[in-house]
PDB file of C-alpha atoms in Angstrom:
ATOM      1  CA  ASP A 640       0.000   0.000   0.000  1.00 81.00           C
ATOM      2  CA  GLY A 641       3.025   2.293  -0.292  1.00 88.00           C
ATOM      3  CA  THR A 642       3.687   2.385   3.461  1.00 92.00           C
ATOM      4  CA  ILE A 643       7.144   1.899   4.979  1.00 89.00           C
ATOM      5  CA  HIS A 644       6.936   0.152   8.336  1.00 85.00           C
ATOM      6  CA  GLY A 645       9.904   0.857  10.608  1.00 80.00           C
ATOM      7  CA  MET A 646      10.826  -1.038  13.723  1.00 72.00           C
ATOM      8  CA  ALA A 647      14.105  -1.221  15.594  1.00 63.00           C
ATOM      9  CA  ILE A 648      15.205  -4.770  16.249  1.00 60.00           C
ATOM     10  CA  SER A 649      16.673  -5.683  19.633  1.00 58.00           C
ATOM     11  CA  LYS A 650      18.742  -2.726  20.833  1.00 60.00           C
ATOM     12  CA  ALA A 651      19.944  -1.633  17.396  1.00 63.00           C
ATOM     13  CA  TYR A 652      19.056   1.520  15.547  1.00 67.00           C
ATOM     14  CA  GLY A 653      17.537   1.202  12.116  1.00 75.00           C
ATOM     15  CA  TYR A 654      17.905   3.615   9.189  1.00 81.00           C
ATOM     16  CA  LEU A 655      16.580   3.671   5.651  1.00 85.00           C
ATOM     17  CA  LYS A 656      18.657   6.086   3.582  1.00 89.00           C
ATOM     18  CA  THR A 657      18.218   7.719   0.207  1.00 92.00           C
ATOM     19  CA  ASN A 658      20.674   7.046  -2.588  1.00 92.00           C
ATOM     20  CA  LYS A 659      20.590  10.726  -3.543  1.00 95.00           C
ATOM     21  CA  ASN A 660      22.001  13.656  -1.561  1.00 96.00           C
ATOM     22  CA  TYR A 661      19.811  16.674  -0.866  1.00 97.00           C
ATOM     23  CA  LYS A 662      20.876  20.193   0.040  1.00 98.00           C
ATOM     24  CA  ASP A 663      17.992  22.679  -0.084  1.00 98.00           C
ATOM     25  CA  PHE A 664      14.587  21.034  -0.372  1.00 98.00           C
ATOM     26  CA  HIS A 665      10.914  20.817   0.544  1.00 98.00           C
ATOM     27  CA  LEU A 666       9.988  17.462   2.146  1.00 98.00           C
ATOM     28  CA  SER A 667       6.488  16.292   2.935  1.00 98.00           C
ATOM     29  CA  LEU A 668       5.530  12.934   4.425  1.00 97.00           C
ATOM     30  CA  GLN A 669       2.953  11.289   6.608  1.00 97.00           C
ATOM     31  CA  PHE A 670       3.821   9.245   9.672  1.00 94.00           C
ATOM     32  CA  LYS A 671       2.128   7.316  12.443  1.00 93.00           C
ATOM     33  CA  CYS A 672       3.690   5.949  15.646  1.00 89.00           C
ATOM     34  CA  GLU A 673       2.015   2.810  16.948  1.00 84.00           C
ATOM     35  CA  GLY A 674       3.291   3.246  20.514  1.00 75.00           C
ATOM     36  CA  ASP A 675       5.777   5.400  22.353  1.00 71.00           C
ATOM     37  CA  GLY A 676       7.458   6.547  19.177  1.00 71.00           C
ATOM     38  CA  ASN A 677      10.914   8.009  19.107  1.00 81.00           C
ATOM     39  CA  SER A 678      12.146   8.467  15.613  1.00 87.00           C
ATOM     40  CA  GLY A 679      13.271  11.064  13.174  1.00 91.00           C
ATOM     41  CA  VAL A 680      14.108  12.060   9.657  1.00 95.00           C
ATOM     42  CA  PHE A 681      17.788  12.874   9.282  1.00 94.00           C
ATOM     43  CA  PHE A 682      18.853  15.301   6.571  1.00 97.00           C
ATOM     44  CA  ARG A 683      22.089  16.715   5.182  1.00 96.00           C
ATOM     45  CA  ALA A 684      23.604  13.688   6.868  1.00 93.00           C
ATOM     46  CA  MET A 685      27.252  12.771   6.530  1.00 89.00           C
ATOM     47  CA  PRO A 686      28.120   9.304   5.229  1.00 84.00           C
ATOM     48  CA  GLY A 687      27.290   6.856   7.993  1.00 75.00           C
ATOM     49  CA  THR A 688      29.565   4.484   9.830  1.00 68.00           C
ATOM     50  CA  GLU A 689      28.748   1.511  12.021  1.00 67.00           C
ATOM     51  CA  THR A 690      29.207   3.570  15.194  1.00 69.00           C
ATOM     52  CA  ASN A 691      27.615   6.781  13.825  1.00 72.00           C
ATOM     53  CA  PRO A 692      25.081   5.634  11.246  1.00 70.00           C
ATOM     54  CA  SER A 693      23.505   9.012  10.556  1.00 76.00           C
ATOM     55  CA  ASP A 694      25.196  12.209  11.716  1.00 87.00           C
ATOM     56  CA  GLY A 695      22.936  14.917  10.383  1.00 92.00           C
ATOM     57  CA  TYR A 696      20.274  17.388  11.326  1.00 97.00           C
ATOM     58  CA  GLU A 697      17.245  15.523  12.688  1.00 96.00           C
ATOM     59  CA  PHE A 698      13.575  16.355  12.246  1.00 97.00           C
ATOM     60  CA  GLN A 699      12.390  14.797  15.515  1.00 96.00           C
ATOM     61  CA  ILE A 700       9.352  12.498  15.744  1.00 94.00           C
ATOM     62  CA  GLN A 701       8.297  12.209  19.389  1.00 93.00           C
ATOM     63  CA  SER A 702       4.724  12.990  20.464  1.00 93.00           C
ATOM     64  CA  GLY A 703       5.286  13.106  24.220  1.00 92.00           C
ATOM     65  CA  PHE A 704       4.775  16.237  26.283  1.00 94.00           C
ATOM     66  CA  LYS A 705       5.198  17.239  29.925  1.00 96.00           C
ATOM     67  CA  HIS A 706       2.604  18.068  32.604  1.00 97.00           C
ATOM     68  CA  ASP A 707      -0.372  17.443  30.261  1.00 96.00           C
ATOM     69  CA  ASP A 708       0.711  20.565  28.350  1.00 97.00           C
ATOM     70  CA  ARG A 709       1.301  20.275  24.597  1.00 96.00           C
ATOM     71  CA  ASN A 710       3.322  23.506  24.787  1.00 97.00           C
ATOM     72  CA  GLN A 711       5.982  21.603  26.767  1.00 97.00           C
ATOM     73  CA  PRO A 712       7.372  18.940  24.438  1.00 96.00           C
ATOM     74  CA  ALA A 713       9.237  15.976  25.856  1.00 91.00           C
ATOM     75  CA  ASP A 714      12.495  15.194  24.066  1.00 91.00           C
ATOM     76  CA  PHE A 715      12.117  18.306  21.841  1.00 96.00           C
ATOM     77  CA  GLY A 716       8.780  17.188  20.284  1.00 96.00           C
ATOM     78  CA  THR A 717       7.671  16.281  16.782  1.00 96.00           C
ATOM     79  CA  GLY A 718       8.896  18.801  14.253  1.00 97.00           C
ATOM     80  CA  ALA A 719      11.844  19.939  16.369  1.00 98.00           C
ATOM     81  CA  ILE A 720      15.330  20.079  14.982  1.00 98.00           C
ATOM     82  CA  PHE A 721      16.632  17.663  17.596  1.00 96.00           C
ATOM     83  CA  ARG A 722      19.152  19.135  20.053  1.00 94.00           C
ATOM     84  CA  ARG A 723      18.911  22.518  18.313  1.00 96.00           C
ATOM     85  CA  VAL A 724      15.399  23.915  18.745  1.00 97.00           C
ATOM     86  CA  ALA A 725      12.304  22.412  20.376  1.00 98.00           C
ATOM     87  CA  ALA A 726       8.908  22.346  18.722  1.00 98.00           C
ATOM     88  CA  ARG A 727       6.693  25.216  19.848  1.00 98.00           C
ATOM     89  CA  ARG A 728       3.826  22.802  20.418  1.00 98.00           C
ATOM     90  CA  VAL A 729       3.268  19.052  20.131  1.00 97.00           C
ATOM     91  CA  ILE A 730       0.618  18.610  17.437  1.00 97.00           C
ATOM     92  CA  SER A 731       1.064  14.891  16.740  1.00 94.00           C
ATOM     93  CA  SER A 732      -0.368  12.048  18.818  1.00 93.00           C
ATOM     94  CA  ASP A 733       0.615   8.397  18.808  1.00 91.00           C
ATOM     95  CA  ARG A 734      -1.572   6.027  16.752  1.00 92.00           C
ATOM     96  CA  GLU A 735      -2.768   8.799  14.386  1.00 95.00           C
ATOM     97  CA  TRP A 736      -1.534   9.758  10.909  1.00 96.00           C
ATOM     98  CA  PHE A 737       0.060  13.183  10.677  1.00 96.00           C
ATOM     99  CA  THR A 738       1.570  15.179   7.851  1.00 98.00           C
ATOM    100  CA  ALA A 739       5.044  16.577   8.425  1.00 97.00           C
ATOM    101  CA  THR A 740       6.696  19.254   6.297  1.00 98.00           C
ATOM    102  CA  LEU A 741      10.322  20.330   6.403  1.00 98.00           C
ATOM    103  CA  VAL A 742      11.896  23.105   4.356  1.00 98.00           C
ATOM    104  CA  ALA A 743      15.687  23.356   4.421  1.00 98.00           C
ATOM    105  CA  ASP A 744      16.941  26.503   2.672  1.00 98.00           C
ATOM    106  CA  GLY A 745      20.575  27.319   3.378  1.00 98.00           C
ATOM    107  CA  PRO A 746      20.919  27.826   7.139  1.00 98.00           C
ATOM    108  CA  HIS A 747      17.152  28.326   7.572  1.00 98.00           C
ATOM    109  CA  PHE A 748      14.834  25.468   8.592  1.00 98.00           C
ATOM    110  CA  SER A 749      11.046  25.530   8.931  1.00 98.00           C
ATOM    111  CA  THR A 750       8.826  22.649   9.997  1.00 98.00           C
ATOM    112  CA  TRP A 751       5.087  22.073  10.133  1.00 98.00           C
ATOM    113  CA  VAL A 752       2.966  19.297  11.611  1.00 98.00           C
ATOM    114  CA  ASP A 753      -0.529  19.045  10.138  1.00 98.00           C
ATOM    115  CA  GLY A 754      -0.174  22.568   8.755  1.00 98.00           C
ATOM    116  CA  VAL A 755       0.875  24.142  12.067  1.00 98.00           C
ATOM    117  CA  GLN A 756       4.341  25.685  12.010  1.00 98.00           C
ATOM    118  CA  VAL A 757       6.301  24.386  14.992  1.00 98.00           C
ATOM    119  CA  VAL A 758       9.852  25.506  14.098  1.00 98.00           C
ATOM    120  CA  ASP A 759      11.342  28.500  12.293  1.00 98.00           C
ATOM    121  CA  TRP A 760      15.075  28.472  12.951  1.00 98.00           C
ATOM    122  CA  THR A 761      18.295  29.726  11.413  1.00 98.00           C
ATOM    123  CA  ASP A 762      21.490  27.853  12.258  1.00 98.00           C
ATOM    124  CA  ASP A 763      23.986  30.576  13.058  1.00 98.00           C
ATOM    125  CA  ARG A 764      26.676  28.269  14.443  1.00 98.00           C
ATOM    126  CA  ALA A 765      30.155  28.163  12.910  1.00 98.00           C
ATOM    127  CA  PRO A 766      30.426  25.860   9.861  1.00 97.00           C
ATOM    128  CA  HIS A 767      31.282  22.217  10.506  1.00 96.00           C
ATOM    129  CA  GLU A 768      31.186  19.048   8.404  1.00 92.00           C
ATOM    130  CA  ASN A 769      28.988  17.386  11.038  1.00 92.00           C
ATOM    131  CA  PRO A 770      25.665  19.208  11.587  1.00 94.00           C
ATOM    132  CA  ARG A 771      25.609  17.855  15.145  1.00 91.00           C
ATOM    133  CA  GLN A 772      28.651  20.095  15.740  1.00 93.00           C
ATOM    134  CA  GLY A 773      27.916  23.172  13.584  1.00 97.00           C
ATOM    135  CA  LEU A 774      26.308  24.599  10.451  1.00 98.00           C
ATOM    136  CA  ARG A 775      26.319  22.259   7.463  1.00 97.00           C
ATOM    137  CA  LEU A 776      25.267  23.658   4.098  1.00 97.00           C
ATOM    138  CA  GLU A 777      26.537  20.716   2.032  1.00 96.00           C
ATOM    139  CA  ALA A 778      24.121  18.206   0.581  1.00 96.00           C
ATOM    140  CA  GLY A 779      23.666  14.919   2.406  1.00 95.00           C
ATOM    141  CA  ARG A 780      21.487  11.846   2.630  1.00 93.00           C
ATOM    142  CA  LEU A 781      17.987  11.709   4.052  1.00 94.00           C
ATOM    143  CA  SER A 782      17.243   8.800   6.335  1.00 91.00           C
ATOM    144  CA  LEU A 783      14.218   7.510   8.191  1.00 90.00           C
ATOM    145  CA  GLN A 784      15.130   6.383  11.695  1.00 86.00           C
ATOM    146  CA  ALA A 785      13.794   3.626  13.944  1.00 79.00           C
ATOM    147  CA  HIS A 786      15.375   4.705  17.207  1.00 72.00           C
ATOM    148  CA  ASP A 787      14.921   1.958  19.798  1.00 69.00           C
ATOM    149  CA  PRO A 788      13.047  -1.284  20.567  1.00 70.00           C
ATOM    150  CA  THR A 789       9.827   0.594  21.409  1.00 71.00           C
ATOM    151  CA  THR A 790       9.782   2.252  17.974  1.00 76.00           C
ATOM    152  CA  ASP A 791       6.980   1.012  15.746  1.00 84.00           C
ATOM    153  CA  LEU A 792       6.054   3.504  13.078  1.00 86.00           C
ATOM    154  CA  GLN A 793       4.884   3.917   9.535  1.00 91.00           C
ATOM    155  CA  PHE A 794       5.781   6.413   6.804  1.00 94.00           C
ATOM    156  CA  ARG A 795       3.849   7.072   3.610  1.00 97.00           C
ATOM    157  CA  LYS A 796       3.286   9.694   0.907  1.00 97.00           C
ATOM    158  CA  ILE A 797       6.911  10.795   0.991  1.00 97.00           C
ATOM    159  CA  ARG A 798       7.540  13.652  -1.405  1.00 97.00           C
ATOM    160  CA  ILE A 799      10.658  15.745  -1.850  1.00 98.00           C
ATOM    161  CA  ALA A 800      11.512  18.576  -4.192  1.00 98.00           C
ATOM    162  CA  ASP A 801      14.862  20.307  -4.563  1.00 98.00           C
ATOM    163  CA  LEU A 802      14.714  24.074  -4.122  1.00 98.00           C
ATOM    164  CA  PRO A 803      16.275  26.107  -6.936  1.00 93.00           C
ATOM    165  CA  GLU A 804      19.772  27.516  -6.374  1.00 85.00           C
TER     166      GLU A 804
END
């Protein structure tokens, strides 16, 4: 039915990577977590290794929130750029399909969940090959992540378009 089902096996991470590198783009996809989902979509990722399979920026998928308040995301929240900027609000809920949108344009990143903008961020850090350490403007792989043994999620209707130079 065109759905990618992702599950981590045992204690290992799982990644499904593109063959093509992307630099500036508009990505849209739908996802659904079947339980306590912790996942992400990595982008502008460096080539992976066995110990660091996907060093890149990460569009976080995690629907938890603190104190029954969707304005207080747990673990940065769905739509966050993980470890960089938290989502303004958790829109997604486990066991429901949601549409995620990510626009990467130079150092500027915008994300939406079901049409609600949750991140508008410019990476003003010093340049670095690894986006976990600094600004990366170079093209890199996209990868869908299955983070841990509790991850059980589905992706569908994945669409990506390069932005013009």
